Amino acid sequence: MEDHMQAAEGPPENISELLARLDRMSAAMPKRLRQCAEYLRANINLVAVTTVADMSSAAGVAPSAFMRFCQALGFSGYSEMQALFRSEYALSRPDYAERLSHLRARGGNGSARLLADFVEAGHKSLVSLLNMTDMEVLAQMVDRLAQARTVHLVGMRRAYAVVSYMGYMLQKMDIPCVVHSGAAGIEFTASMQPGDLVFAVTFAPFAQETRGIAEVAHRAGVPLLLLTDSADCPLGKIAEAQLITREVDVGAFRVPTASITLVTTIAIALGGARGDAG
């Protein structure tokens, strides 16, 4: 049976609008189109660099079904949808030379101006953190961490600063933890034992090293808690709970102000919980 669905009105103007449209439409989609939607959400960072043949194969559908999925969202086909992702990826993920060029163009590379801009961005990030954090999930995470024999902290690339600081705090409070760095290509997943718990931090486009360690832990029955900047993080499907932090950027440079504030909160609350239990 063919998967037919009336096309949405016009293509989404940005990825946020596309995801909002998916939220509204997914439940009513035929089975194969729903498979496409689920795969897209879990692998959103791949669209800009992956062919429709590869996307459809990974989603377990025919290329024609994935094309109908794109059309149901309002695109003429996969190429138009991919162009949207490539455009937004280029805007949000410029290389460092391009970022510095943008700052120079707006006269924003002087130290005094940069300091003011980063302070303002940090303030906005913290206000957003307070407004968007689910306090029940936060409390749940602290409770789960308090029950763990050892806390395994996983975060690569720019997330490494977040987990390494959390690890420093836990060590100071004598809470057993391991910070996985992936140094020399060694993941140290053999150190994960029953009763342990993984706390992973990953930001779009999501480090493959972090994903690999978290998935190994999940297969071994070690629970996963997640901190990310996107509700579409692929690890969200296997995490017991997740929290989202988003950093306001300055010329596409980001300071992990909200993320470090959140893990500091978790670490101190965890220290208090362990102390009470003792």
Short mmCIF file of C-alpha atoms in Angstrom, two decimals:
data_model
loop_
_atom_site.label_atom_id
_atom_site.label_comp_id
_atom_site.label_asym_id
_atom_site.label_seq_id
_atom_site.Cartn_x
_atom_site.Cartn_y
_atom_site.Cartn_z
CA MET A 1 0.00 0.00 0.00
CA GLU A 2 1.34 3.42 -0.95
CA ASP A 3 2.06 6.00 1.75
CA HIS A 4 0.12 9.07 0.67
CA MET A 5 -0.29 12.22 2.69
CA GLN A 6 -1.40 15.69 1.73
CA ALA A 7 1.58 18.03 1.38
CA ALA A 8 2.01 20.84 3.88
CA GLU A 9 1.60 24.43 2.70
CA GLY A 10 4.97 25.57 1.38
CA PRO A 11 8.39 24.45 2.61
CA PRO A 12 9.53 25.32 6.16
CA GLU A 13 11.74 28.42 6.28
CA ASN A 14 14.14 26.99 8.86
CA ILE A 15 14.93 23.79 10.74
CA SER A 16 13.01 24.88 13.84
CA GLU A 17 9.88 25.32 11.72
CA LEU A 18 10.49 21.93 10.10
CA LEU A 19 10.70 20.23 13.50
CA ALA A 20 7.60 22.01 14.72
CA ARG A 21 5.78 20.81 11.61
CA LEU A 22 6.96 17.26 12.31
CA ASP A 23 5.60 17.54 15.86
CA ARG A 24 2.17 18.36 14.45
CA MET A 25 2.17 15.79 11.65
CA SER A 26 4.05 12.71 12.89
CA ALA A 27 1.15 11.01 14.64
CA ALA A 28 -0.98 11.13 11.50
CA MET A 29 1.74 9.95 9.13
CA PRO A 30 1.55 6.49 7.51
CA LYS A 31 3.97 3.91 8.90
CA ARG A 32 6.80 4.34 6.38
CA LEU A 33 6.69 8.12 6.52
CA ARG A 34 6.74 7.92 10.31
CA GLN A 35 9.89 5.78 10.01
CA CYS A 36 11.44 8.59 7.96
CA ALA A 37 10.44 11.14 10.59
CA GLU A 38 11.93 9.10 13.42
CA TYR A 39 15.20 8.58 11.58
CA LEU A 40 15.43 12.24 10.63
CA ARG A 41 14.97 13.35 14.24
CA ALA A 42 17.61 10.91 15.51
CA ASN A 43 20.14 11.81 12.80
CA ILE A 44 19.37 15.41 12.02
CA ASN A 45 23.05 16.30 11.71
CA LEU A 46 23.42 13.90 8.74
CA VAL A 47 20.92 15.50 6.35
CA ALA A 48 23.31 18.15 5.02
CA VAL A 49 25.91 15.55 3.99
CA THR A 50 23.92 12.39 3.19
CA THR A 51 22.17 11.28 -0.01
CA VAL A 52 18.51 10.37 -0.13
CA ALA A 53 19.51 6.79 -0.98
CA ASP A 54 21.59 6.50 2.20
CA MET A 55 18.97 8.22 4.37
CA SER A 56 16.16 6.01 3.10
CA SER A 57 18.24 2.84 3.46
CA ALA A 58 19.15 3.70 7.06
CA ALA A 59 15.50 4.51 7.80
CA GLY A 60 14.44 1.14 6.38
CA VAL A 61 12.28 2.55 3.57
CA ALA A 62 12.50 2.92 -0.20
CA PRO A 63 13.94 6.18 -1.62
CA SER A 64 10.50 6.93 -3.08
CA ALA A 65 8.99 6.82 0.43
CA PHE A 66 11.61 9.25 1.72
CA MET A 67 10.82 11.56 -1.20
CA ARG A 68 7.11 11.42 -0.29
CA PHE A 69 8.10 12.24 3.29
CA CYS A 70 9.93 15.36 2.11
CA GLN A 71 6.93 16.37 -0.01
CA ALA A 72 4.57 15.86 2.92
CA LEU A 73 6.64 18.42 4.81
CA GLY A 74 6.19 20.92 1.99
CA PHE A 75 9.42 20.44 0.03
CA SER A 76 9.55 19.65 -3.67
CA GLY A 77 11.87 16.76 -2.82
CA TYR A 78 14.93 15.72 -0.85
CA SER A 79 17.25 18.19 -2.58
CA GLU A 80 15.21 21.17 -1.39
CA MET A 81 15.11 19.86 2.17
CA GLN A 82 18.85 19.17 2.12
CA ALA A 83 19.51 22.70 0.85
CA LEU A 84 17.75 24.08 3.94
CA PHE A 85 19.96 22.01 6.25
CA ARG A 86 23.11 22.95 4.37
CA SER A 87 22.22 26.63 4.51
CA GLU A 88 21.55 26.60 8.27
CA TYR A 89 24.60 24.44 8.94
CA ALA A 90 26.81 26.93 7.11
CA LEU A 91 25.37 29.82 9.08
CA SER A 92 25.55 28.16 12.49
CA ARG A 93 28.82 26.22 12.10
CA PRO A 94 31.35 28.48 10.31
CA ASP A 95 35.02 27.63 10.79
CA TYR A 96 37.09 29.73 13.17
CA ALA A 97 38.64 31.89 10.46
CA GLU A 98 35.17 32.80 9.21
CA ARG A 99 33.93 33.51 12.73
CA LEU A 100 36.83 35.89 13.36
CA SER A 101 36.17 37.54 10.00
CA HIS A 102 32.54 38.18 11.00
CA LEU A 103 33.67 39.73 14.28
CA ARG A 104 36.13 42.03 12.50
CA ALA A 105 33.46 43.07 10.01
CA ARG A 106 31.22 44.34 12.79
CA GLY A 107 34.07 45.84 14.76
CA GLY A 108 33.59 43.30 17.51
CA ASN A 109 37.09 41.88 17.97
CA GLY A 110 38.37 44.48 20.46
CA SER A 111 38.89 42.98 23.91
CA ALA A 112 36.58 45.43 25.72
CA ARG A 113 33.75 44.88 23.22
CA LEU A 114 34.25 41.10 23.30
CA LEU A 115 34.15 40.98 27.09
CA ALA A 116 30.91 42.97 27.16
CA ASP A 117 29.38 40.77 24.47
CA PHE A 118 30.33 37.51 26.19
CA VAL A 119 29.06 38.75 29.55
CA GLU A 120 25.74 39.68 27.94
CA ALA A 121 25.56 36.34 26.12
CA GLY A 122 26.28 34.49 29.37
CA HIS A 123 23.54 36.41 31.15
CA LYS A 124 21.03 35.51 28.44
CA SER A 125 22.13 31.86 28.54
CA LEU A 126 21.60 31.69 32.30
CA VAL A 127 18.16 33.32 32.13
CA SER A 128 17.19 30.80 29.45
CA LEU A 129 18.55 27.96 31.61
CA LEU A 130 16.41 28.98 34.56
CA ASN A 131 13.30 29.35 32.42
CA MET A 132 13.60 26.11 30.43
CA THR A 133 15.01 23.61 32.96
CA ASP A 134 12.56 20.94 34.07
CA MET A 135 13.14 20.96 37.84
CA GLU A 136 11.57 17.52 38.29
CA VAL A 137 14.00 16.01 35.77
CA LEU A 138 16.87 17.83 37.49
CA ALA A 139 15.89 16.33 40.85
CA GLN A 140 15.47 12.91 39.24
CA MET A 141 18.99 13.09 37.83
CA VAL A 142 20.49 13.96 41.19
CA ASP A 143 18.62 11.05 42.81
CA ARG A 144 19.86 8.59 40.17
CA LEU A 145 23.44 9.84 40.44
CA ALA A 146 23.29 9.53 44.22
CA GLN A 147 22.50 5.82 43.84
CA ALA A 148 25.39 5.11 41.47
CA ARG A 149 28.46 3.17 42.54
CA THR A 150 30.64 5.17 40.13
CA VAL A 151 29.65 8.07 37.87
CA HIS A 152 31.14 7.90 34.37
CA LEU A 153 31.41 11.35 32.76
CA VAL A 154 31.52 11.39 28.97
CA GLY A 155 31.91 14.49 26.81
CA MET A 156 34.21 15.19 23.86
CA ARG A 157 35.28 18.30 21.98
CA ARG A 158 33.76 21.42 23.52
CA ALA A 159 31.71 19.29 25.93
CA TYR A 160 34.94 18.04 27.51
CA ALA A 161 35.34 21.28 29.48
CA VAL A 162 31.92 20.66 31.02
CA VAL A 163 32.51 17.05 32.12
CA SER A 164 36.08 17.67 33.27
CA TYR A 165 34.91 20.46 35.58
CA MET A 166 32.11 18.27 36.89
CA GLY A 167 34.65 15.51 37.49
CA TYR A 168 36.89 17.92 39.40
CA MET A 169 34.02 18.85 41.69
CA LEU A 170 32.96 15.24 42.30
CA GLN A 171 36.51 14.24 43.14
CA LYS A 172 36.77 17.10 45.64
CA MET A 173 33.64 15.75 47.33
CA ASP A 174 35.01 12.17 47.33
CA ILE A 175 32.32 10.95 44.93
CA PRO A 176 33.71 8.09 42.79
CA CYS A 177 33.82 9.14 39.14
CA VAL A 178 35.69 8.51 35.90
CA VAL A 179 36.14 11.18 33.23
CA HIS A 180 36.34 9.46 29.83
CA SER A 181 38.59 11.47 27.51
CA GLY A 182 38.91 9.09 24.58
CA ALA A 183 42.67 9.72 24.67
CA ALA A 184 44.67 7.57 22.26
CA GLY A 185 41.41 6.15 20.94
CA ILE A 186 40.84 4.19 24.17
CA GLU A 187 37.32 4.41 25.56
CA PHE A 188 37.84 2.58 28.91
CA THR A 189 34.32 1.18 28.71
CA ALA A 190 35.54 -1.97 30.48
CA SER A 191 35.66 0.08 33.67
CA MET A 192 31.86 0.33 33.67
CA GLN A 193 30.34 -2.10 36.15
CA PRO A 194 26.83 -2.99 37.43
CA GLY A 195 25.57 -0.22 39.66
CA ASP A 196 27.44 2.47 37.70
CA LEU A 197 25.82 5.29 35.73
CA VAL A 198 26.89 7.33 32.69
CA PHE A 199 26.39 11.11 32.55
CA ALA A 200 26.98 12.19 28.95
CA VAL A 201 27.27 15.73 27.60
CA THR A 202 27.08 16.26 23.85
CA PHE A 203 26.20 19.24 21.68
CA ALA A 204 25.14 19.39 18.02
CA PRO A 205 26.49 18.08 15.72
CA PHE A 206 27.07 15.45 18.46
CA ALA A 207 30.52 13.87 18.85
CA GLN A 208 30.59 10.33 17.52
CA GLU A 209 33.04 9.34 20.29
CA THR A 210 30.50 10.30 22.97
CA ARG A 211 27.74 8.46 21.17
CA GLY A 212 29.89 5.33 20.87
CA ILE A 213 30.75 5.18 24.58
CA ALA A 214 27.14 5.85 25.61
CA GLU A 215 25.80 3.14 23.31
CA VAL A 216 28.33 0.59 24.62
CA ALA A 217 27.24 1.44 28.17
CA HIS A 218 23.57 1.11 27.23
CA ARG A 219 24.12 -2.34 25.72
CA ALA A 220 25.92 -3.34 28.91
CA GLY A 221 22.91 -2.27 30.99
CA VAL A 222 24.55 0.84 32.46
CA PRO A 223 21.94 3.65 32.68
CA LEU A 224 22.52 6.90 30.80
CA LEU A 225 21.69 10.49 31.78
CA LEU A 226 22.08 13.15 29.11
CA LEU A 227 22.86 16.86 28.88
CA THR A 228 22.57 18.28 25.37
CA ASP A 229 21.54 21.37 23.44
CA SER A 230 18.98 19.71 21.20
CA ALA A 231 15.81 17.73 21.80
CA ASP A 232 16.79 15.74 18.69
CA CYS A 233 20.06 14.40 20.11
CA PRO A 234 20.39 10.77 18.94
CA LEU A 235 21.22 9.65 22.50
CA GLY A 236 17.85 10.90 23.73
CA LYS A 237 16.25 7.58 22.76
CA ILE A 238 18.40 5.56 25.15
CA ALA A 239 18.75 8.10 27.98
CA GLU A 240 16.73 7.65 31.18
CA ALA A 241 16.45 11.43 31.43
CA GLN A 242 17.83 14.45 29.64
CA LEU A 243 18.25 18.16 30.23
CA ILE A 244 18.79 20.82 27.58
CA THR A 245 21.04 23.87 27.78
CA ARG A 246 21.51 26.36 24.98
CA GLU A 247 24.32 28.90 24.89
CA VAL A 248 23.87 32.33 23.32
CA ASP A 249 26.79 32.85 20.94
CA VAL A 250 28.96 35.85 20.10
CA GLY A 251 29.89 35.72 16.44
CA ALA A 252 29.31 31.93 16.50
CA PHE A 253 31.69 31.50 19.47
CA ARG A 254 30.06 29.89 22.51
CA VAL A 255 31.07 29.83 26.16
CA PRO A 256 29.49 26.89 28.07
CA THR A 257 28.11 29.23 30.74
CA ALA A 258 24.74 27.55 31.17
CA SER A 259 26.13 24.02 30.86
CA ILE A 260 28.82 24.50 33.51
CA THR A 261 26.30 26.21 35.78
CA LEU A 262 23.96 23.24 35.43
CA VAL A 263 26.59 20.55 36.09
CA THR A 264 27.87 22.59 39.05
CA THR A 265 24.32 22.59 40.44
CA ILE A 266 24.04 18.84 39.89
CA ALA A 267 27.44 18.13 41.48
CA ILE A 268 26.76 20.18 44.61
CA ALA A 269 23.25 18.75 44.98
CA LEU A 270 24.72 15.28 44.55
CA GLY A 271 27.31 15.97 47.24
CA GLY A 272 24.52 17.04 49.58
CA ALA A 273 22.43 13.96 48.76
CA ARG A 274 25.35 11.58 49.36
CA GLY A 275 26.12 13.34 52.62
CA ASP A 276 22.54 13.00 53.79
CA ALA A 277 22.49 9.32 52.85
CA GLY A 278 25.71 8.77 54.79
#
